[in-house]
Amino acid sequence: MQKEKVLSGIRPTGFVHLGNYFGAIRNWVNMQDEYDCYFCVVDWHSLTTHPDTRELQTSVHRLLSELLASGLDPDKCVLYIQSDVPEIAELYFYLNTMAYKGELEKTATFKDKVRQQPNNVNAALLTYPVLQAADILIHRAVNVPVGKDQEQHVEMTRNFADRFNHRYGDVFPLPKAFNYGSKLIKIISLDGGGKMSKSENQMNTLYLADDNDQIRTKLMKAKSDIVPAEKNAQKSEAVQNLFTLMSLVSGKEVTEKFESDFNNCIIRYGDMKKQLGEDMVRFMSPIRERAVAIQQDKAYLSKVIKQGKEKARASASETLLLVRKAMGVNY
Ligand code: TRP
């Protein structure tokens, strides 16, 4: 039986953090055997908000290295760079002919960006969801692992695909937002406010590139709470986040010990954060070391980039043939 296709994209902006790792990348790694996976470094998308391209090459190389170090295997999945696949740009154009200004202006992410960068409301920012639709539809992927904030874009992709199919004939399966495994893990900022993000205060975010001392220091400074006065109390968001992190990197017994201390009102947050720091270092340092080694191995990186490009273009050009044929753009 043919495996279902999975596609996701990640922007090469800023450093990869634990929210990206536990929320997305680790799932991608686990999907590689079960699905026909396409993972794309979306450099074009990053240009809608980061017009300065001087850091682009370094960012793309670092991101690829971090993805490989996390366990993506270029022989199991198609790992490629968006701008290596010009077929995406062609499909983006066709899809733009069936995307309406009104719906693009209503998109939540667009409205956010207009607020954040009022002096750079460029046309590519408006059509960002159309480019994302092209990323997905170019491989006729059906499963799109994304966080909550991206669900609207997947919904729009379904609409564009559906419109195309109605107008020109069935070419695209309708994709859906996809959640691998049972629960979606959300890592919040170490100050307890909102999700861990690329843009916020660096002290509140753990990056895959952080060295051991930074990891320890950030965790020691993480927000906790007062020791609960009553047994089995409700945890604050910040404390819950520490427990979530602990359950991801510490042993079960360790986590259970601190759970029980919390429930019995004898928890020492300092001890907990110290333990978490050590376990986090043990978890993260091998990934960081592998990433650094890969980033220095330019020959290996170019081999991976070339291999991804070839596989992605082979799949993309098959779709474009169908698209052009359906549309009558073939002479
Ligand atoms: N817009 C996504 C984000 O900001 C990145 C992205 C681009 C993407 N193309 C995609 C995600 C295709 C899933 C599928 O995170």
Short mmCIF file of N, CA and C in Angstrom, two decimals, residues 17-24 26 184-197 200 204-206 219 237 240-249 280:
data_model
loop_
_atom_site.label_atom_id
_atom_site.label_comp_id
_atom_site.label_asym_id
_atom_site.label_seq_id
_atom_site.Cartn_x
_atom_site.Cartn_y
_atom_site.Cartn_z
N HIS A 17 14.07 26.44 18.89
CA HIS A 17 13.96 26.34 20.35
C HIS A 17 13.19 25.09 20.75
N LEU A 18 13.08 24.88 22.05
CA LEU A 18 12.45 23.64 22.54
C LEU A 18 10.99 23.52 22.15
N GLY A 19 10.31 24.68 21.98
CA GLY A 19 8.92 24.64 21.52
C GLY A 19 8.85 24.04 20.12
N ASN A 20 9.75 24.45 19.24
CA ASN A 20 9.80 23.87 17.89
C ASN A 20 10.15 22.38 17.97
N TYR A 21 11.11 22.09 18.85
CA TYR A 21 11.60 20.71 18.92
C TYR A 21 10.51 19.76 19.40
N PHE A 22 9.93 20.05 20.58
CA PHE A 22 8.94 19.12 21.13
C PHE A 22 7.58 19.28 20.46
N GLY A 23 7.28 20.48 19.94
CA GLY A 23 5.99 20.70 19.31
C GLY A 23 5.92 20.18 17.89
N ALA A 24 7.07 20.13 17.20
CA ALA A 24 7.03 19.76 15.79
C ALA A 24 8.12 18.75 15.40
N ARG A 26 10.31 16.76 16.70
CA ARG A 26 10.39 15.40 17.22
C ARG A 26 9.29 14.51 16.61
N LEU A 184 -0.82 17.03 21.81
CA LEU A 184 0.02 18.08 21.28
C LEU A 184 0.79 18.68 22.46
N ILE A 185 2.12 18.66 22.37
CA ILE A 185 2.89 19.19 23.50
C ILE A 185 3.16 20.67 23.28
N LYS A 186 2.76 21.45 24.26
CA LYS A 186 2.99 22.88 24.14
C LYS A 186 3.99 23.31 25.21
N ILE A 187 5.08 23.91 24.76
CA ILE A 187 6.08 24.40 25.71
C ILE A 187 5.88 25.90 25.85
N ILE A 188 5.72 26.36 27.08
CA ILE A 188 5.55 27.80 27.22
C ILE A 188 6.86 28.45 27.66
N SER A 189 6.87 29.73 27.54
CA SER A 189 8.03 30.54 27.87
C SER A 189 8.44 30.32 29.34
N LEU A 190 9.75 30.42 29.63
CA LEU A 190 10.21 30.12 30.99
C LEU A 190 9.75 31.16 32.01
N ASP A 191 9.18 32.27 31.55
CA ASP A 191 8.62 33.21 32.53
C ASP A 191 7.12 32.94 32.74
N GLY A 192 6.65 31.86 32.14
CA GLY A 192 5.26 31.44 32.38
C GLY A 192 4.23 32.14 31.54
N GLY A 193 4.65 33.01 30.64
CA GLY A 193 3.67 33.76 29.84
C GLY A 193 3.70 33.42 28.37
N GLY A 194 2.67 32.80 27.87
CA GLY A 194 2.56 32.54 26.43
C GLY A 194 3.49 31.47 25.93
N LYS A 195 3.37 31.10 24.63
CA LYS A 195 4.18 29.98 24.17
C LYS A 195 5.61 30.41 23.87
N MET A 196 6.51 29.45 23.98
CA MET A 196 7.92 29.74 23.73
C MET A 196 8.05 30.17 22.28
N SER A 197 8.69 31.32 22.04
CA SER A 197 8.73 31.78 20.66
C SER A 197 10.11 32.31 20.29
N GLU A 200 10.76 36.33 21.42
CA GLU A 200 10.72 36.94 22.76
C GLU A 200 12.10 36.96 23.42
N ASN A 204 14.10 33.58 28.26
CA ASN A 204 12.92 32.76 28.53
C ASN A 204 12.75 31.62 27.54
N THR A 205 13.71 31.48 26.65
CA THR A 205 13.61 30.49 25.59
C THR A 205 14.85 29.60 25.61
N LEU A 206 14.65 28.30 25.53
CA LEU A 206 15.80 27.39 25.43
C LEU A 206 16.01 27.03 23.97
N LEU A 219 17.26 27.73 33.19
CA LEU A 219 16.30 26.95 33.97
C LEU A 219 16.29 27.37 35.44
N GLU A 237 0.69 27.99 35.61
CA GLU A 237 1.18 27.66 34.25
C GLU A 237 2.68 27.45 34.23
N GLN A 240 3.56 24.16 35.92
CA GLN A 240 3.15 23.07 35.03
C GLN A 240 4.16 22.89 33.89
N ASN A 241 4.65 24.02 33.38
CA ASN A 241 5.62 23.97 32.29
C ASN A 241 6.91 23.27 32.74
N LEU A 242 7.36 23.56 33.96
CA LEU A 242 8.56 22.89 34.48
C LEU A 242 8.32 21.37 34.56
N PHE A 243 7.13 21.00 35.00
CA PHE A 243 6.81 19.57 35.06
C PHE A 243 6.73 18.96 33.66
N THR A 244 6.18 19.71 32.72
CA THR A 244 6.13 19.20 31.35
C THR A 244 7.54 18.94 30.83
N LEU A 245 8.41 19.92 31.02
CA LEU A 245 9.80 19.76 30.56
C LEU A 245 10.44 18.57 31.25
N MET A 246 10.21 18.46 32.54
CA MET A 246 10.80 17.36 33.29
C MET A 246 10.32 16.02 32.76
N SER A 247 9.01 15.93 32.46
CA SER A 247 8.49 14.65 31.97
C SER A 247 9.10 14.30 30.60
N LEU A 248 9.58 15.31 29.89
CA LEU A 248 10.15 15.05 28.56
C LEU A 248 11.62 14.63 28.63
N VAL A 249 12.34 15.09 29.64
CA VAL A 249 13.79 14.82 29.64
C VAL A 249 14.31 14.08 30.87
N MET A 280 18.26 18.28 31.31
CA MET A 280 18.11 18.99 30.04
C MET A 280 19.46 19.03 29.31
#
